[in-house]
mmCIF file of C-alpha atoms and ligand atoms in Angstrom:
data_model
loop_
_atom_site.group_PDB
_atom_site.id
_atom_site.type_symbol
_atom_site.label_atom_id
_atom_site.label_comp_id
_atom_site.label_asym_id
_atom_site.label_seq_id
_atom_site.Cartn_x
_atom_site.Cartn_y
_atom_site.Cartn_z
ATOM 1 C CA UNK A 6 71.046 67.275 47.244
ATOM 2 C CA UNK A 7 74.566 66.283 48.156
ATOM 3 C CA UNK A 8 73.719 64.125 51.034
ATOM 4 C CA UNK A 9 73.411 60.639 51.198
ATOM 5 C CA UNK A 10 70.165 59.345 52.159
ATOM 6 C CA UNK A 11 69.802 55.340 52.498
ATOM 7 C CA UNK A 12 67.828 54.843 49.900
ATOM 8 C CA UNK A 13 65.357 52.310 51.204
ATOM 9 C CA UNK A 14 64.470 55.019 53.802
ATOM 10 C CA UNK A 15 63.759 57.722 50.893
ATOM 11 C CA UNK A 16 61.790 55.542 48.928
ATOM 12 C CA UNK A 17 59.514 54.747 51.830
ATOM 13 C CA UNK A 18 56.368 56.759 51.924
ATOM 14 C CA UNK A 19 55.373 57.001 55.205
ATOM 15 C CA UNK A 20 51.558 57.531 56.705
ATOM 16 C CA UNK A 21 51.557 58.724 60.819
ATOM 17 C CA UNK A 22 48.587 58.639 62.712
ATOM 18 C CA UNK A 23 46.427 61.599 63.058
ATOM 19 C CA UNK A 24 47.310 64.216 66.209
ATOM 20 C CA UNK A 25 44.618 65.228 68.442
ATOM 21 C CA UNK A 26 42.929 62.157 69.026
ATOM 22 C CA UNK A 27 42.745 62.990 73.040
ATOM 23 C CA UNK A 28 39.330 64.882 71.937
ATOM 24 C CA UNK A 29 37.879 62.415 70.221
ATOM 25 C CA UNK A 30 36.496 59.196 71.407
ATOM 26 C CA UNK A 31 39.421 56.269 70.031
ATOM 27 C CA UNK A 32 37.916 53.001 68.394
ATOM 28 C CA UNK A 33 40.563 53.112 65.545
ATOM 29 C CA UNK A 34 43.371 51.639 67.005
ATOM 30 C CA UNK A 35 42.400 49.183 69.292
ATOM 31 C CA UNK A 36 43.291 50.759 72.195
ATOM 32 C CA UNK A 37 41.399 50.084 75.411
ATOM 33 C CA UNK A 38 39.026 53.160 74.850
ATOM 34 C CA UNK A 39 38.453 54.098 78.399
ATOM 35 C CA UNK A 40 42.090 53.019 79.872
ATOM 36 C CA UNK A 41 42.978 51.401 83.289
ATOM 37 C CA UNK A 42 40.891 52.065 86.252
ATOM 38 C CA UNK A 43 41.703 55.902 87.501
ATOM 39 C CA UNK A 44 42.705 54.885 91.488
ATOM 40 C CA UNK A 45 44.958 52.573 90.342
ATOM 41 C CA UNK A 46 47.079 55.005 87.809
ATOM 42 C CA UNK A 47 47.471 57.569 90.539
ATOM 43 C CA UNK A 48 48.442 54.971 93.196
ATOM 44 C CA UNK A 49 51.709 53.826 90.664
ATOM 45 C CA UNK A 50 52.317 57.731 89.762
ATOM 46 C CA UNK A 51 52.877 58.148 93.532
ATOM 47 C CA UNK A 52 56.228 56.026 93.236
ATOM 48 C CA UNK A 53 57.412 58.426 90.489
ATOM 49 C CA UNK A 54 60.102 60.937 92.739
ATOM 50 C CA UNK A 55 62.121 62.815 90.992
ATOM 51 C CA UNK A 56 65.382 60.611 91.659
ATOM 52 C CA UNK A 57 63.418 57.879 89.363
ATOM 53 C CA UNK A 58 63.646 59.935 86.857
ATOM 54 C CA UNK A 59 66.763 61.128 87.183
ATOM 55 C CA UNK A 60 68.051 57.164 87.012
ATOM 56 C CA UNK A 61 68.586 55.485 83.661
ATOM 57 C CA UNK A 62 65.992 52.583 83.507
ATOM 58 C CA UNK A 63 66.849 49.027 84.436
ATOM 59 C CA UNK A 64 64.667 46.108 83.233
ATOM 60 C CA UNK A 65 66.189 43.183 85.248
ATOM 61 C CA UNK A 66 62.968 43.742 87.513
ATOM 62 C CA UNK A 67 60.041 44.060 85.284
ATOM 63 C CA UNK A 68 61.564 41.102 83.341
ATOM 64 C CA UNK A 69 62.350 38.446 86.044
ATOM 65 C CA UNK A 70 58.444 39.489 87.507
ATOM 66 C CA UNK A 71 56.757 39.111 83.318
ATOM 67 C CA UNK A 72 58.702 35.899 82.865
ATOM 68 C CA UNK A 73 57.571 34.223 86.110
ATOM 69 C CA UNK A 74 54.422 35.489 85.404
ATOM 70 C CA UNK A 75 54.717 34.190 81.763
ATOM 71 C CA UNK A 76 56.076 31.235 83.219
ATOM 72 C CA UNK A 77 59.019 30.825 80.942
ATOM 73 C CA UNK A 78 62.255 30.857 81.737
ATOM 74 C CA UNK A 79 64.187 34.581 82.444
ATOM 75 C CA UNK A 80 66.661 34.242 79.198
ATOM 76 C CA UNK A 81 63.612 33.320 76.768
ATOM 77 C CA UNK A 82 62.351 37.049 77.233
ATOM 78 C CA UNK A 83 63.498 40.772 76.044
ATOM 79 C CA UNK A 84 61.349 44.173 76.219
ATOM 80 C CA UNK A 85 61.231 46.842 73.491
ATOM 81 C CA UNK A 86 60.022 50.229 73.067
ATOM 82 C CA UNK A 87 56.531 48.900 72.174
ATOM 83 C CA UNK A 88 56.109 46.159 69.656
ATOM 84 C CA UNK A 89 56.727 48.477 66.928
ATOM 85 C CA UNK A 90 60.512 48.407 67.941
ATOM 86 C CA UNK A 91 60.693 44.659 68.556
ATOM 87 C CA UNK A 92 59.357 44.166 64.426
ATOM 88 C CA UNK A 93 61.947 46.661 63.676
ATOM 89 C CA UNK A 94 64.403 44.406 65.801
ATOM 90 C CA UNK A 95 63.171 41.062 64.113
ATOM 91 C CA UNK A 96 64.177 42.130 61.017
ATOM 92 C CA UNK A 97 67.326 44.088 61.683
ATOM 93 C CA UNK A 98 68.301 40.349 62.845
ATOM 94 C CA UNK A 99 67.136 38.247 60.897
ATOM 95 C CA UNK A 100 66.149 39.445 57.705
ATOM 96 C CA UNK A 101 68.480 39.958 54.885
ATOM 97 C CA UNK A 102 68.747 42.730 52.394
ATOM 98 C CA UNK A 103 66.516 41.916 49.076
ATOM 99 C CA UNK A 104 65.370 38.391 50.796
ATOM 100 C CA UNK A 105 62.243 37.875 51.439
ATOM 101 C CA UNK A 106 59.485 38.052 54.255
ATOM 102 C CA UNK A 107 56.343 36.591 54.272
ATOM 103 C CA UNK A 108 53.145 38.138 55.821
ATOM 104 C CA UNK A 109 49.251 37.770 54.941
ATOM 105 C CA UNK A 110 47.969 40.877 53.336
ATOM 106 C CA UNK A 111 46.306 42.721 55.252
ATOM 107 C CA UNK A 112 48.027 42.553 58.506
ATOM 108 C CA UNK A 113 49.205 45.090 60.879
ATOM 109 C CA UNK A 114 50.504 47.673 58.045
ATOM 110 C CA UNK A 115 54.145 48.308 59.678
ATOM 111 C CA UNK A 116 55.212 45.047 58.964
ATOM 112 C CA UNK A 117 55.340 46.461 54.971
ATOM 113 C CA UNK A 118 56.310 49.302 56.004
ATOM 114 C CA UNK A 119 59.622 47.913 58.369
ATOM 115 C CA UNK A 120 60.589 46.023 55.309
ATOM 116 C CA UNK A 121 61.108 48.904 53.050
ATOM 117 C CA UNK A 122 62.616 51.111 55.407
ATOM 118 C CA UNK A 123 65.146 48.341 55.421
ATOM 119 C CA UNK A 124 64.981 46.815 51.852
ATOM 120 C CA UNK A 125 63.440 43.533 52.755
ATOM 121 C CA UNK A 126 61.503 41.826 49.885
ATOM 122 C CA UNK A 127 57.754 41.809 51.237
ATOM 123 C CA UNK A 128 55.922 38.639 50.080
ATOM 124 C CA UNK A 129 51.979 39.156 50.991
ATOM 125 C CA UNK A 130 50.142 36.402 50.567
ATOM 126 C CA UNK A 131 46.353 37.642 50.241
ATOM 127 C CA UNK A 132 43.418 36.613 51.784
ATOM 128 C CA UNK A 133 40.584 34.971 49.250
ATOM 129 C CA UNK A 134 37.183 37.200 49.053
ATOM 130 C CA UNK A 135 35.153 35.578 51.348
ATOM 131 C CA UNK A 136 37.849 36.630 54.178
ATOM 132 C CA UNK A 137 39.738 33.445 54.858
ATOM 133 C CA UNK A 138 43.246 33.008 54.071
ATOM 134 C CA UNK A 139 44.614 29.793 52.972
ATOM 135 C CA UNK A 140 47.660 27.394 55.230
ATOM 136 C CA UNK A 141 48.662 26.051 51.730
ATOM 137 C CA UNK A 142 49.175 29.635 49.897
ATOM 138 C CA UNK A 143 51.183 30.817 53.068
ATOM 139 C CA UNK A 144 53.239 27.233 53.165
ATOM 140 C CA UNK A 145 54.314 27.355 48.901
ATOM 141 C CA UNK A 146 55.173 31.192 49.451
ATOM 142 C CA UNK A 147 58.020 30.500 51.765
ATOM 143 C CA UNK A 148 61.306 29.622 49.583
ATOM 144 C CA UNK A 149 64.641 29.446 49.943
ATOM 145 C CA UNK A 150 64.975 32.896 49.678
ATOM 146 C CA UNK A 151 62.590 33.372 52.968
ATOM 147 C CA UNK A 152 64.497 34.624 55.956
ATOM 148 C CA UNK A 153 61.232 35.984 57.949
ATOM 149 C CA UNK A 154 58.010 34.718 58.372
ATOM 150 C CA UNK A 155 55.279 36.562 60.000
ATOM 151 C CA UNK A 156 51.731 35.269 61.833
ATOM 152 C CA UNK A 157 50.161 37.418 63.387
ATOM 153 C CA UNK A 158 47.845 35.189 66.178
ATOM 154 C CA UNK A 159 44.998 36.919 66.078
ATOM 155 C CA UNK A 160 45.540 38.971 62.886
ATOM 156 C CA UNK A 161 44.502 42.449 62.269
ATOM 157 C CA UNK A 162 42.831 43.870 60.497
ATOM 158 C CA UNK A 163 40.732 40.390 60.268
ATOM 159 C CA UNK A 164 40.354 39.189 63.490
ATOM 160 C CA UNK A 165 40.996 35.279 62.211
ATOM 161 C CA UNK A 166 43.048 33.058 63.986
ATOM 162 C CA UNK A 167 45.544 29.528 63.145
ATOM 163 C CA UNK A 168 44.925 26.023 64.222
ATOM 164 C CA UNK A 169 48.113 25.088 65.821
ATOM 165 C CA UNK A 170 48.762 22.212 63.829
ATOM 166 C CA UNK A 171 48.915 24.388 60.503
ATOM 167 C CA UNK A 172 51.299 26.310 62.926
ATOM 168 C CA UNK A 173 53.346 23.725 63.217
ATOM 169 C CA UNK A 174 53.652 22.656 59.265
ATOM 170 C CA UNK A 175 54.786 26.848 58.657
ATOM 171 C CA UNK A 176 57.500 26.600 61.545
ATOM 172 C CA UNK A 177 58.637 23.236 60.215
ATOM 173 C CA UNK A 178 58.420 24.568 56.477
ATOM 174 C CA UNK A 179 60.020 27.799 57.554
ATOM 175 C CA UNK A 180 63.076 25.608 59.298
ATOM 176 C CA UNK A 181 63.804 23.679 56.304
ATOM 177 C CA UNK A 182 64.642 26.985 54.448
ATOM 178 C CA UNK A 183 66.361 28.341 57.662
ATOM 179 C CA UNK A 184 64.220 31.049 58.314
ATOM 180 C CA UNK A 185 62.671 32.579 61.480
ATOM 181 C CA UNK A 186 58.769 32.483 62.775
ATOM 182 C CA UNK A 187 57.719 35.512 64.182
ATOM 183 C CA UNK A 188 53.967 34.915 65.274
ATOM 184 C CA UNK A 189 52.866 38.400 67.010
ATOM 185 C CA UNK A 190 49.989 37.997 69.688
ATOM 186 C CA UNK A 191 49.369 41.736 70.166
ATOM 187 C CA UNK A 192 45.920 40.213 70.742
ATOM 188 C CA UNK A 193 46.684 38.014 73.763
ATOM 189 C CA UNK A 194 44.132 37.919 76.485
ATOM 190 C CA UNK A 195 40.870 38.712 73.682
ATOM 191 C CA UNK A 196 41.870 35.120 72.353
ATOM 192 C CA UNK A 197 43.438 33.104 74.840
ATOM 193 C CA UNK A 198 45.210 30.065 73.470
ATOM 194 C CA UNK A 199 49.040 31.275 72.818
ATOM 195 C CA UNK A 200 51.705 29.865 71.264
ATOM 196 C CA UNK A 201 54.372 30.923 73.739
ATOM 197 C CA UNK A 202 54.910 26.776 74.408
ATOM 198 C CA UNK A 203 54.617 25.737 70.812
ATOM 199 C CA UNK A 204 57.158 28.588 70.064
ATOM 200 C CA UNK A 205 59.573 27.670 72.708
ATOM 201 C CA UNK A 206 59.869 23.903 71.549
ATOM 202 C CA UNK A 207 61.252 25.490 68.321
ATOM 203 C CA UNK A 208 64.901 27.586 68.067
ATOM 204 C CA UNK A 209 63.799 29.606 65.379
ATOM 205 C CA UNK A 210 60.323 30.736 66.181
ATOM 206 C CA UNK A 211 60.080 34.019 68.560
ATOM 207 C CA UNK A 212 56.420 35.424 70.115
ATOM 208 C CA UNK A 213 55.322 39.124 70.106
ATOM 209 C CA UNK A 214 53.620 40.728 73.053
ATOM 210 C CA UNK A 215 52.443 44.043 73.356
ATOM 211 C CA UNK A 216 51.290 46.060 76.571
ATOM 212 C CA UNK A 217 49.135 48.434 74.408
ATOM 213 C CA UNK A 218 46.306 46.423 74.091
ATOM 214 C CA UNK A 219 44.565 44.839 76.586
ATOM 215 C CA UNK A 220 47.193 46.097 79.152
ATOM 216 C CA UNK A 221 46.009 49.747 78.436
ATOM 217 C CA UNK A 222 49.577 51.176 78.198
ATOM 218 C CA UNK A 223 49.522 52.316 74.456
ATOM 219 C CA UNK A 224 50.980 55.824 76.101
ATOM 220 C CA UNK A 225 54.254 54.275 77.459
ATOM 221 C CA UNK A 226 55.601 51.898 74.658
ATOM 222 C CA UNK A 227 56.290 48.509 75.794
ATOM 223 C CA UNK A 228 56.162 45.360 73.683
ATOM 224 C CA UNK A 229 58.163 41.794 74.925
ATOM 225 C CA UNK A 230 60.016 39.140 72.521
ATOM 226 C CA UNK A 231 59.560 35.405 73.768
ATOM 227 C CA UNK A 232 61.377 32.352 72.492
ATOM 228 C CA UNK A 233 64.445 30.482 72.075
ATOM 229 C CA UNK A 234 67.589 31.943 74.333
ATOM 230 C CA UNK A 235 69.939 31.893 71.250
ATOM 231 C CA UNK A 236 67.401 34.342 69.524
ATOM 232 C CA UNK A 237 66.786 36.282 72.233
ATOM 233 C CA UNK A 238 70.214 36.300 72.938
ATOM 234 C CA UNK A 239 70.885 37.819 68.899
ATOM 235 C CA UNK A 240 67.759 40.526 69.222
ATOM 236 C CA UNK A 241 69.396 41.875 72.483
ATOM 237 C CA UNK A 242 72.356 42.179 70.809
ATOM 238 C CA UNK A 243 71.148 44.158 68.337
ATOM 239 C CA UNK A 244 69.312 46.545 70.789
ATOM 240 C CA UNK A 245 69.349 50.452 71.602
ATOM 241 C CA UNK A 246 71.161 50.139 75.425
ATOM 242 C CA UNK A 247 67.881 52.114 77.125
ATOM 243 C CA UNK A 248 65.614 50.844 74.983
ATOM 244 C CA UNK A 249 62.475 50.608 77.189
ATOM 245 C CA UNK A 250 61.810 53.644 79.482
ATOM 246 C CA UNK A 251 61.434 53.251 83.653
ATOM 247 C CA UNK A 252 58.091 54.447 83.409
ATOM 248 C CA UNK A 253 56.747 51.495 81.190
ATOM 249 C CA UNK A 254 58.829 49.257 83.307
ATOM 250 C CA UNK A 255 57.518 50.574 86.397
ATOM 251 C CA UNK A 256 53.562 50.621 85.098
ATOM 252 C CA UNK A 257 54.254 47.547 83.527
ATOM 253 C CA UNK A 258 55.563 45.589 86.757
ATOM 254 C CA UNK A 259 52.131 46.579 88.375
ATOM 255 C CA UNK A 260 49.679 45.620 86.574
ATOM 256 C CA UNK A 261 50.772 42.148 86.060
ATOM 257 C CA UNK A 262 50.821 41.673 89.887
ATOM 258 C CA UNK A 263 47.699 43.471 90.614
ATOM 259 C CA UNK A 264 45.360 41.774 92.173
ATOM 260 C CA UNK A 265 42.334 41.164 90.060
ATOM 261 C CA UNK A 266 43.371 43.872 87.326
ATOM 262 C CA UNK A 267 43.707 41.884 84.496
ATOM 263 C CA UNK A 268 40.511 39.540 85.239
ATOM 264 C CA UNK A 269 38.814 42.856 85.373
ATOM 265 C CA UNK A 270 39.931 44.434 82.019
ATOM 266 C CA UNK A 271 39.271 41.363 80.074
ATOM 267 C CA UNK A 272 35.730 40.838 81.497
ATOM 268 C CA UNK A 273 34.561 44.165 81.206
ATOM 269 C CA UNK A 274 36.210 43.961 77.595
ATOM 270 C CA UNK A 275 34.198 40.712 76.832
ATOM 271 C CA UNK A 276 31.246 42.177 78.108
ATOM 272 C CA UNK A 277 31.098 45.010 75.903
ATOM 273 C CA UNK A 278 32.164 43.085 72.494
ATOM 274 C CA UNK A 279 29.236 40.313 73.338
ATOM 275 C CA UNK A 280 26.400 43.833 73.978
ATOM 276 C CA UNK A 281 28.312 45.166 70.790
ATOM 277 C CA UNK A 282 28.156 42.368 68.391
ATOM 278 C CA UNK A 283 24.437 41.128 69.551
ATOM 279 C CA UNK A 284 22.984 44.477 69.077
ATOM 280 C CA UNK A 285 24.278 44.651 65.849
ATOM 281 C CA UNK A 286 23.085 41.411 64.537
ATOM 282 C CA UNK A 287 19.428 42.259 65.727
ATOM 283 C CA UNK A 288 19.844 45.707 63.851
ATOM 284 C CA UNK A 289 20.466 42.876 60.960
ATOM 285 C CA UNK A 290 23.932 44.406 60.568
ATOM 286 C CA UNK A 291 26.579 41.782 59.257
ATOM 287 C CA UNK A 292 29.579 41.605 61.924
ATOM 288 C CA UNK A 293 32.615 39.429 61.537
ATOM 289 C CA UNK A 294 33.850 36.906 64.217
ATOM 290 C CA UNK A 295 36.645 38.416 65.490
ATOM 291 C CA UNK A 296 39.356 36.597 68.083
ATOM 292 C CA UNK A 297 40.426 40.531 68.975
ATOM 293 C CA UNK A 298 39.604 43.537 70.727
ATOM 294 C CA UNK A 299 37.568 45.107 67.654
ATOM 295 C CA UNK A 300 35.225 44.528 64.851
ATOM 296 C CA UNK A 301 34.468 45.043 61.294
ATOM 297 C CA UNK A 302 30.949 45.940 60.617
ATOM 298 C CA UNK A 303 29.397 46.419 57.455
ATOM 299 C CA UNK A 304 27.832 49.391 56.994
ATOM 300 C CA UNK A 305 24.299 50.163 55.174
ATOM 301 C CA UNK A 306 26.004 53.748 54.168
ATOM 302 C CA UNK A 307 29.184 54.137 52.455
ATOM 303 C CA UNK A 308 31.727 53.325 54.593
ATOM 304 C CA UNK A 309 34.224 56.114 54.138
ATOM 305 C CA UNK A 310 31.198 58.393 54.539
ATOM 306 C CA UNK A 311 30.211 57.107 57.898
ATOM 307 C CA UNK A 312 33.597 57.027 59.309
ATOM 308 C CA UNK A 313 34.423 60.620 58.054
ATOM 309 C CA UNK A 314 30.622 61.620 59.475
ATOM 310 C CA UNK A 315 31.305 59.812 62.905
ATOM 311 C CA UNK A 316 34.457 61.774 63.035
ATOM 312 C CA UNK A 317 33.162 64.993 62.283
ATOM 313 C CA UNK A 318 29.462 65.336 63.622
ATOM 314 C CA UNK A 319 29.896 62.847 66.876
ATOM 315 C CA UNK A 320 33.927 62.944 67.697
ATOM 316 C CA UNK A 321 34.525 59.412 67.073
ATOM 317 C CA UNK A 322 37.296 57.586 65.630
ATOM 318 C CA UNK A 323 37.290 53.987 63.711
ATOM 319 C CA UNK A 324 39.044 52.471 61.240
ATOM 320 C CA UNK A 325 37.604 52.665 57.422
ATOM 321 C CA UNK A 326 39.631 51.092 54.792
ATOM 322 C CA UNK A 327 40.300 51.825 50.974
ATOM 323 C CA UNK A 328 41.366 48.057 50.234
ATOM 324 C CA UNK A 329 38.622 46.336 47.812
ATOM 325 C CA UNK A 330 38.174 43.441 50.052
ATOM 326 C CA UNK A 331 37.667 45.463 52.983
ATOM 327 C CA UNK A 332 36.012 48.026 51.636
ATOM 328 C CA UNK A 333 32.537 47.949 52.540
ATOM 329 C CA UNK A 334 33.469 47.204 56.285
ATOM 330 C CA UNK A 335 34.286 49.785 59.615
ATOM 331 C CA UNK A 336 36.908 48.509 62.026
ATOM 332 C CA UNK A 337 35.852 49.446 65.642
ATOM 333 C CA UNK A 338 37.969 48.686 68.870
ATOM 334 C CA UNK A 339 35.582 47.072 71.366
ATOM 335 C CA UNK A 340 35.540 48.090 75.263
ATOM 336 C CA UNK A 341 33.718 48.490 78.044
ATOM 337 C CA UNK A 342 29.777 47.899 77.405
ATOM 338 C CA UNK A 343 29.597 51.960 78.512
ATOM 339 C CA UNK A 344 31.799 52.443 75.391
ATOM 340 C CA UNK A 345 29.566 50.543 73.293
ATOM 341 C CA UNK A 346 26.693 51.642 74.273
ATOM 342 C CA UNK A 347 27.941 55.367 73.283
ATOM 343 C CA UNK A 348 29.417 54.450 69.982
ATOM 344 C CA UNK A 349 26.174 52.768 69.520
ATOM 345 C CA UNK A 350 24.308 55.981 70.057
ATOM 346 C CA UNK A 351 26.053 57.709 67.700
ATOM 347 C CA UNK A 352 26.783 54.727 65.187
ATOM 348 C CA UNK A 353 23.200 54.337 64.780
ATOM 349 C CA UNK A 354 21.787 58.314 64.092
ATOM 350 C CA UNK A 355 24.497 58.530 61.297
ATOM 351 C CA UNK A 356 23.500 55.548 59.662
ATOM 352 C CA UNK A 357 19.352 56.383 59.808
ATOM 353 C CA UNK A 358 20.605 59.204 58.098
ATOM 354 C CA UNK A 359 22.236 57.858 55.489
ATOM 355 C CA UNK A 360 19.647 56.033 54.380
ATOM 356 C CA UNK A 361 16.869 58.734 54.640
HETATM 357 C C1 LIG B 133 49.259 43.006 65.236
HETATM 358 C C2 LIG B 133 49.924 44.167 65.878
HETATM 359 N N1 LIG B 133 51.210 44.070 66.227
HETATM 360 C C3 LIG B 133 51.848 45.081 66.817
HETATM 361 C C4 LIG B 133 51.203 46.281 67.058
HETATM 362 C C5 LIG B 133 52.010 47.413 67.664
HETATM 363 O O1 LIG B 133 51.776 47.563 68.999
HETATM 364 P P1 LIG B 133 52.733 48.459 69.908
HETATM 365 O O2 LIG B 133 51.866 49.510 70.466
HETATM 366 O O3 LIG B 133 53.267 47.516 70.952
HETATM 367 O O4 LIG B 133 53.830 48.993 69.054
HETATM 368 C C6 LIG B 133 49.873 46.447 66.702
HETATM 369 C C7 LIG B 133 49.173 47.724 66.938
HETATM 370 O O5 LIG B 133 48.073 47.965 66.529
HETATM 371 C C8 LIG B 133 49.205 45.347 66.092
HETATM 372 O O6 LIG B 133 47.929 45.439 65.698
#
């Protein structure tokens, strides 16, 4: 091979998620299972003419509407290609080659993987057995050598969330070292107390948001970067031109003014997790407390056996995990009680049948 090849890029080995997942019912990814209500996805296609998409997209309008909606000021606010791209544009920023960035272990698993596709020193800082993760271990693992560090506000896989004042002592230790807080709340909306203000009285802390979540636009790719002007200012910068496509922008614009939408989505998404979570516990299953849209469970079977069963005998999807810690568990996305009740259904044969 005569090529060059960056080699940070061909020493990353890289995991994509399975294809096909349209016939199968989705509780691995935390998705909003059942997706926004039908009349109101064919009353936005409608605007869709073929002169739309003959235009290059222009986010001027989705972002003056999401900041006032936000209510922060316009130049505190960005919008990338999902929040996938925005990580990838944190650390193209602000991290350094070979310098470090500190996340929990587990978190969301492309925060590894963005700092070895671009040689960032990953500093995970795990969580103790019993599922909690410690202020202090995250606080003595940022060093002068820290350039990033990552919260993620509720976290996933875990589903725990940070006081603000502990918050506050990362940000300030982070500052004293020079380096950036990213806190991600791809969660927003399940657990409602963000840290867009706390973040905003800082200049060097910057907020993730994601529309794939509770916004049910996983499909188009839109995430949003919140904070300080200066760093929005440098992530912009740093930015493909047509970054985030008119579509997203466009689908994105209307469900933050709709009417009722959101109220909607979140009760019917509360609704379900509270049917989910009590039937459960009176099945005596053990279910973590989770500040997200999805669960762990731990199952009476294997684990990996029920989540390969569920996929192959009843066409569902969740999220089983080789880690130690989490192990024993299942991950499911939570929705609609509808959802639940079907996952239930099918939850609960596989498991009488494991322990027959
Ligand atoms: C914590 C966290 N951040 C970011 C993302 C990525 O979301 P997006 O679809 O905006 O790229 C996810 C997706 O699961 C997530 O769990």
């Amino acid at each position: 091979m005569a090529y060059y090849v960056d080699p940070d890029i061909a020493a990353t080995g890289r995991v994509f998620p399975m294809q096909g997942r349209a016939a199968y019912r989705r509780f691995d990814m935390n998705e909003n299972p059942s997706g926004l209500p039908e009349a109101f996805v064919s009353k936005v296609l409608k605007e869709i003419t073929p002169e739309f998409l003959a235009t290059y997209p222009e986010p001027d309008r989705f972002l003056n509407a999401y900041a006032a909606f936000l209510g922060v000021p316009r130049e505190c606010v960005t919008a990338c290609n999902g929040s996938d791209m925005a990580i990838r544009y944190v650390f193209e920023t602000f991290g350094e080659h070979g310098k470090d960035v500190v996340t929990v272990s587990p978190t969301f698993e492309m925060y590894w993987v963005e700092c070895c596709i671009l040689g960032l020193n990953h500093v995970p800082v795990p969580y103790d057995n019993d599922l909690t993760i410690s202020v202090e271990k995250i606080l003595s693992a940022i060093t002068k050598d820290t350039r990033i560090v990552v919260l993620t506000n509720p976290n996933n896989p875990v589903g725990n969330v940070y006081e603000e004042a502990d918050v506050r002592r990362i940000i300030e230790k982070a500052d004293s070292v020079n380096a950036v807080v990213m806190i991600d709340e791809a969660y927003h909306y399940f657990y409602e107390r963000s840290l867009i203000d706390t973040a905003l009285s800082y200049d060097n802390v910057l907020v993730l948001r994601t529309f794939s979540k509770l916004f049910s636009l996983a499909a188009l790719r839109l995430g949003t970067v919140i904070g300080d002007p200066k760093l929005i200012h440098f992530v912009n910068n740093g930015k493909l031109t047509f970054d985030v496509n008119s579509v997203a922008l466009l689908f994105a614009e209307r469900v933050i003014e709709e009417p009722g939408l959101l109220e909607a989505l979140i009760e019917s998404e509360k609704e379900g997790k509270r049917y989910f979570v009590e039937t459960l516990r009176t099945s005596g299953y053990e279910v973590s407390e989770s500040s997200a849209n999805f669960v762990f469970v731990r199952t009476k079977g294997d684990a990996l056996t029920v989540a390969r069963r569920l996929q192959e005998e009843e066409k569902i999807l969740v999220h089983p995990y080789q880690n130690p810690l989490l192990r024993p568990f299942i991950r499911v996305s939570t929705g609609s009680k509808a959802d639940m009740a079907a996952f239930l259904d099918a939850f609960f044969k596989i498991e009488r049948s494991e322990e027959a």
